[in-house]
Coordinates of C-alpha atoms in Angstrom, one line a residue:
M1 CA -5.5 -12.1 -20.3
T2 CA -2.0 -13.5 -21.1
R3 CA 0.9 -13.5 -18.7
S4 CA 2.6 -10.7 -20.5
Q5 CA -0.5 -8.6 -20.6
A6 CA -1.0 -9.2 -16.8
N7 CA 2.6 -8.1 -16.2
L8 CA 2.0 -4.9 -18.1
V9 CA -1.1 -4.2 -16.0
L10 CA 1.0 -4.7 -12.8
L11 CA 3.8 -2.5 -14.2
S12 CA 1.2 0.2 -14.8
V13 CA 0.0 -0.2 -11.2
A14 CA 3.6 0.2 -9.9
L15 CA 4.0 3.3 -12.0
I16 CA 0.6 4.7 -10.7
W17 CA 1.6 4.1 -7.1
G18 CA 5.1 5.5 -7.6
L19 CA 3.7 8.8 -9.1
A20 CA 1.1 8.9 -6.2
F21 CA 3.9 9.8 -3.8
V22 CA 4.5 13.0 -5.8
A23 CA 0.8 13.8 -5.8
Q24 CA 0.7 13.2 -2.0
A25 CA 3.6 15.6 -1.5
E26 CA 2.2 18.3 -3.8
G27 CA -1.3 18.1 -2.2
M28 CA 0.1 19.3 1.1
A29 CA 0.2 22.9 -0.3
G30 CA -3.5 23.4 0.3
V31 CA -4.7 20.9 2.9
G32 CA -3.3 19.0 5.9
P33 CA -2.3 15.3 5.7
L34 CA -5.4 14.0 7.4
T35 CA -7.8 16.0 5.2
F36 CA -5.9 14.9 2.1
T37 CA -6.1 11.3 3.2
G38 CA -9.8 11.5 4.0
I39 CA -10.9 13.1 0.8
R40 CA -8.7 10.8 -1.2
F41 CA -10.2 7.6 0.1
L42 CA -13.7 8.9 0.1
L43 CA -13.2 9.7 -3.6
G44 CA -11.9 6.2 -4.2
A45 CA -14.9 4.7 -2.4
V46 CA -17.3 6.6 -4.7
I47 CA -15.5 5.2 -7.8
V48 CA -15.7 1.6 -6.5
L49 CA -19.3 2.0 -5.1
P50 CA -21.1 0.7 -8.3
L51 CA -19.1 -2.5 -8.3
A52 CA -19.6 -2.9 -4.5
W53 CA -23.4 -2.3 -5.0
R54 CA -23.5 -5.0 -7.7
E55 CA -21.8 -7.5 -5.3
W56 CA -24.2 -6.6 -2.6
Q57 CA -27.2 -7.3 -4.9
Q58 CA -25.7 -10.7 -5.9
R59 CA -25.2 -11.6 -2.2
S60 CA -28.8 -10.6 -1.5
T61 CA -30.0 -12.8 -4.3
Q62 CA -28.0 -15.7 -3.0
R63 CA -29.3 -15.1 0.5
M64 CA -25.8 -14.3 1.9
P65 CA -26.5 -11.4 4.4
A66 CA -23.7 -9.6 6.0
R67 CA -22.8 -10.9 9.5
A68 CA -21.6 -8.8 12.4
G69 CA -18.2 -10.4 12.2
D70 CA -17.9 -9.4 8.5
V71 CA -18.8 -5.8 9.3
L72 CA -16.3 -5.7 12.1
G73 CA -13.6 -7.2 9.9
V74 CA -14.0 -4.6 7.2
G75 CA -14.1 -1.9 9.8
A76 CA -10.9 -3.1 11.3
L77 CA -9.3 -3.1 7.8
G78 CA -10.4 0.5 7.4
V79 CA -8.8 1.5 10.6
L80 CA -5.5 -0.1 9.7
L81 CA -5.7 1.5 6.3
M82 CA -6.4 4.9 7.9
L83 CA -3.4 4.6 10.2
G84 CA -1.1 3.5 7.5
A85 CA -2.2 6.1 5.0
A86 CA -2.4 8.9 7.6
L87 CA 1.0 8.3 9.1
Q88 CA 2.6 8.0 5.7
Q89 CA 1.0 11.3 4.6
I90 CA 2.2 13.0 7.8
G91 CA 5.7 11.7 7.1
I92 CA 5.7 12.9 3.5
T93 CA 5.4 16.5 4.9
G94 CA 8.9 16.0 6.5
T95 CA 10.8 13.8 4.1
T96 CA 11.4 13.3 0.4
V97 CA 9.3 11.3 -2.1
T98 CA 12.2 9.0 -2.6
N99 CA 12.6 8.2 1.1
A100 CA 8.8 7.8 1.5
G101 CA 8.6 5.3 -1.3
F102 CA 11.4 3.0 -0.1
L103 CA 10.6 3.3 3.6
T104 CA 6.9 2.5 3.0
A105 CA 8.1 -0.7 1.3
L106 CA 9.5 -1.9 4.6
Y107 CA 6.0 -3.5 5.2
V108 CA 7.1 -6.4 2.8
P109 CA 9.5 -8.1 5.2
L110 CA 7.3 -7.1 8.2
V111 CA 4.4 -9.2 6.9
P112 CA 6.0 -12.6 7.5
L113 CA 7.4 -11.4 10.8
L114 CA 4.0 -10.3 12.1
A115 CA 2.5 -13.6 10.8
W116 CA 5.0 -15.4 12.9
L117 CA 4.3 -13.3 16.0
L118 CA 0.5 -13.0 15.7
L119 CA -0.6 -16.1 13.8
R120 CA 2.3 -18.5 14.7
T121 CA 3.0 -19.1 11.0
P122 CA 6.7 -20.1 10.7
P123 CA 8.5 -17.6 8.4
H124 CA 10.7 -18.6 5.5
W125 CA 14.5 -18.4 6.2
S126 CA 14.8 -15.4 3.9
V127 CA 12.8 -13.2 6.3
W128 CA 15.7 -12.9 8.8
P129 CA 18.5 -11.7 6.5
T130 CA 16.2 -9.5 4.5
S131 CA 14.8 -7.9 7.7
L132 CA 18.3 -7.1 8.8
G133 CA 19.1 -5.8 5.3
C134 CA 16.1 -3.5 5.4
L135 CA 17.2 -2.1 8.7
G136 CA 20.6 -1.5 7.3
G137 CA 19.1 0.1 4.2
T138 CA 16.9 2.3 6.3
W139 CA 19.9 3.4 8.3
L140 CA 21.8 4.3 5.1
L141 CA 18.8 6.1 3.7
A142 CA 18.3 8.2 6.8
G143 CA 22.0 9.0 6.6
A144 CA 21.4 10.7 3.3
Q145 CA 19.8 13.5 5.4
G146 CA 21.9 13.3 8.5
L147 CA 23.1 10.1 10.1
A148 CA 23.0 11.4 13.7
A149 CA 19.4 12.7 13.5
P150 CA 17.1 10.9 11.0
A151 CA 14.3 13.2 9.7
A152 CA 11.1 13.1 11.6
G153 CA 9.3 12.4 8.4
D154 CA 11.3 9.3 7.8
L155 CA 10.2 8.0 11.3
W156 CA 6.6 8.7 10.6
V157 CA 6.8 6.7 7.3
V158 CA 8.6 3.8 9.0
A159 CA 5.8 3.8 11.6
S160 CA 3.2 3.7 8.8
S161 CA 4.8 0.5 7.4
L162 CA 3.8 -1.4 10.5
F163 CA 0.1 -0.7 9.8
W164 CA 0.5 -1.4 6.1
A165 CA 1.9 -4.8 7.0
L166 CA -0.9 -5.5 9.4
H167 CA -3.4 -4.5 6.7
V168 CA -1.8 -6.8 4.2
L169 CA -1.7 -9.6 6.8
F170 CA -5.4 -9.5 7.5
V171 CA -7.0 -8.3 4.3
G172 CA -6.5 -11.8 2.7
R173 CA -8.2 -13.5 5.7
V174 CA -11.2 -11.1 5.6
A175 CA -11.5 -11.4 1.8
E176 CA -11.4 -15.2 1.9
R177 CA -14.3 -15.3 4.4
I178 CA -16.5 -12.7 2.8
A179 CA -15.6 -13.4 -0.9
A180 CA -16.7 -9.9 -2.0
P181 CA -13.6 -7.9 -2.9
F182 CA -15.3 -4.7 -4.1
L183 CA -17.5 -4.6 -1.0
I184 CA -14.5 -5.0 1.2
A185 CA -12.6 -2.3 -0.8
C186 CA -15.4 0.2 -0.7
G187 CA -16.1 -0.5 3.0
Q188 CA -12.5 0.0 4.1
F189 CA -12.2 3.1 1.9
L190 CA -15.2 4.6 3.6
V191 CA -14.0 3.9 7.1
C192 CA -10.6 5.2 6.2
G193 CA -11.9 8.4 4.6
I194 CA -14.5 9.2 7.2
G195 CA -12.1 8.5 10.1
S196 CA -9.3 10.6 8.6
L197 CA -11.7 13.5 8.0
L198 CA -13.0 13.4 11.5
W199 CA -9.5 13.2 12.8
G200 CA -8.6 16.1 10.5
T201 CA -11.4 18.4 11.8
L202 CA -9.9 18.1 15.3
T203 CA -6.3 18.9 14.3
E204 CA -6.3 20.8 11.0
T205 CA -7.9 23.9 9.5
I206 CA -10.0 22.8 6.5
T207 CA -11.0 25.4 3.9
L208 CA -12.6 25.3 0.5
D209 CA -9.8 27.3 -1.0
G210 CA -7.3 24.8 0.3
I211 CA -9.2 21.9 -1.1
R212 CA -9.5 23.7 -4.5
Q213 CA -5.7 24.3 -4.4
A214 CA -5.1 20.5 -3.8
L215 CA -7.8 19.3 -6.1
L216 CA -5.6 17.9 -8.8
P217 CA -3.3 15.9 -6.5
I218 CA -6.4 14.7 -4.5
G219 CA -8.0 13.6 -7.8
Y220 CA -5.0 11.6 -8.9
A221 CA -4.5 10.0 -5.5
G222 CA -8.2 9.1 -5.1
I223 CA -9.3 8.2 -8.6
V224 CA -6.1 6.9 -10.2
S225 CA -4.1 5.5 -7.2
V226 CA -6.8 4.2 -4.9
A227 CA -9.7 3.3 -7.2
I228 CA -7.9 2.3 -10.5
G229 CA -4.7 1.2 -8.9
F230 CA -6.1 -1.2 -6.4
T231 CA -8.6 -2.6 -8.9
A232 CA -6.0 -3.1 -11.6
Q233 CA -3.8 -4.9 -9.0
V234 CA -6.6 -7.4 -8.3
I235 CA -7.1 -8.0 -12.1
G236 CA -3.4 -8.3 -12.9
Q237 CA -2.6 -10.7 -10.1
R238 CA -5.4 -13.1 -11.3
Y239 CA -3.3 -13.9 -14.4
A240 CA 0.3 -13.1 -13.5
Q241 CA 2.7 -15.5 -11.9
P242 CA 3.3 -14.8 -8.2
S243 CA 7.0 -14.3 -8.7
D244 CA 6.3 -11.8 -11.6
A245 CA 3.9 -9.8 -9.5
A246 CA 6.3 -9.7 -6.5
I247 CA 9.1 -8.2 -8.6
I248 CA 7.0 -5.9 -10.7
L249 CA 5.0 -4.3 -7.8
S250 CA 8.3 -3.7 -6.0
A251 CA 9.1 -1.3 -8.8
E252 CA 6.8 1.1 -7.1
T253 CA 9.7 2.2 -5.0
V254 CA 11.9 2.8 -8.1
F255 CA 9.2 4.8 -9.8
A256 CA 8.8 6.9 -6.6
A257 CA 12.5 7.8 -6.8
L258 CA 12.4 8.4 -10.5
F259 CA 9.4 10.8 -10.3
G260 CA 10.9 12.5 -7.3
Y261 CA 14.0 13.1 -9.4
L262 CA 12.2 14.2 -12.5
L263 CA 9.4 16.2 -11.1
M264 CA 10.7 17.5 -7.8
G265 CA 14.4 17.7 -8.3
E266 CA 15.3 15.3 -5.5
R267 CA 18.8 14.0 -5.2
L268 CA 20.4 11.3 -3.0
H269 CA 24.0 11.0 -1.8
A270 CA 25.9 7.8 -2.1
A271 CA 24.7 6.5 1.3
G272 CA 21.1 7.1 0.3
I273 CA 21.5 5.4 -3.1
A274 CA 23.1 2.4 -1.4
G275 CA 20.2 2.3 1.1
C276 CA 17.6 2.3 -1.6
A277 CA 19.4 -0.5 -3.5
L278 CA 19.7 -2.6 -0.4
I279 CA 16.0 -2.2 0.6
L280 CA 14.9 -3.0 -3.0
A281 CA 17.1 -6.1 -3.1
C282 CA 15.7 -7.4 0.2
I283 CA 12.1 -6.7 -0.8
I284 CA 12.5 -8.7 -4.0
L285 CA 14.4 -11.6 -2.2
V286 CA 11.8 -12.0 0.6
Q287 CA 9.0 -12.3 -2.0
I288 CA 10.6 -14.6 -4.6
A289 CA 12.8 -16.9 -2.3
P290 CA 9.8 -18.8 -0.9
L291 CA 8.2 -19.1 -4.3
H292 CA 11.5 -20.5 -5.8
G293 CA 11.8 -23.0 -3.0
A294 CA 8.2 -24.2 -3.4
R295 CA 8.8 -24.6 -7.2
Q296 CA 11.9 -26.7 -6.6
R297 CA 10.0 -28.9 -4.1
A298 CA 7.1 -29.4 -6.6
R299 CA 9.6 -30.5 -9.3
A300 CA 11.3 -32.9 -6.9
G301 CA 7.9 -34.4 -5.9

């Protein structure tokens, strides 16, 4: 795969994930947020299962059995994924697709901050101004619906970004140790899906009619967004330049706003537009600034 082909794959992933916010909003007509999340990720697990089974057989042939630490690591990833997806889905019931897309992306500057706090990894200088910029953008974006009282949905989505950041922070460490990406994906999807459904049975009313009503959004979010989107991301990032991937995948937020405008008639006031622009600029900067610095040092060396 050439660099341009890989970039097109990643652009398709950003489009898929941006449209998924619309599916997540539309799916709430028939089921609760936890039920939607549970079925969505179980569906994604079923799609990835054949690839995971192939990896399992290869590991068995090579005498690489699963260790208790590996199982716990995948389980922990599934719990983080469940909390991020569930809180995001709850938030979508009380905010717009546009806000959800941009506020979810706050996980990007959170990752290096959490790496510094939890793993003692010094952050790049760009983390500090971009974190402040994201806070300012969030303030402006909340102001589009009422500056004095941000929507409860916005706060739920902001909370979800913490768990998305923790998931991103630790998924690489687990994947490096286990070296079986489809097994990890399938395992965490199963934990997320089962956990969300169990949680949903305690707090939501689940009916077959409601599931039928939400079947199309669930199908898109599970098959296209979870199974195809995550897999295509892995493929695309094998061949794309890191700086390309950072910018292109950030377009997820722009696609969320675009589809919210085209399909759901969402509109933002000037403060909201400024907030979106500021968050997007900070997301791009915090990803490409370290890469640019490393490239300059390599040339100097």
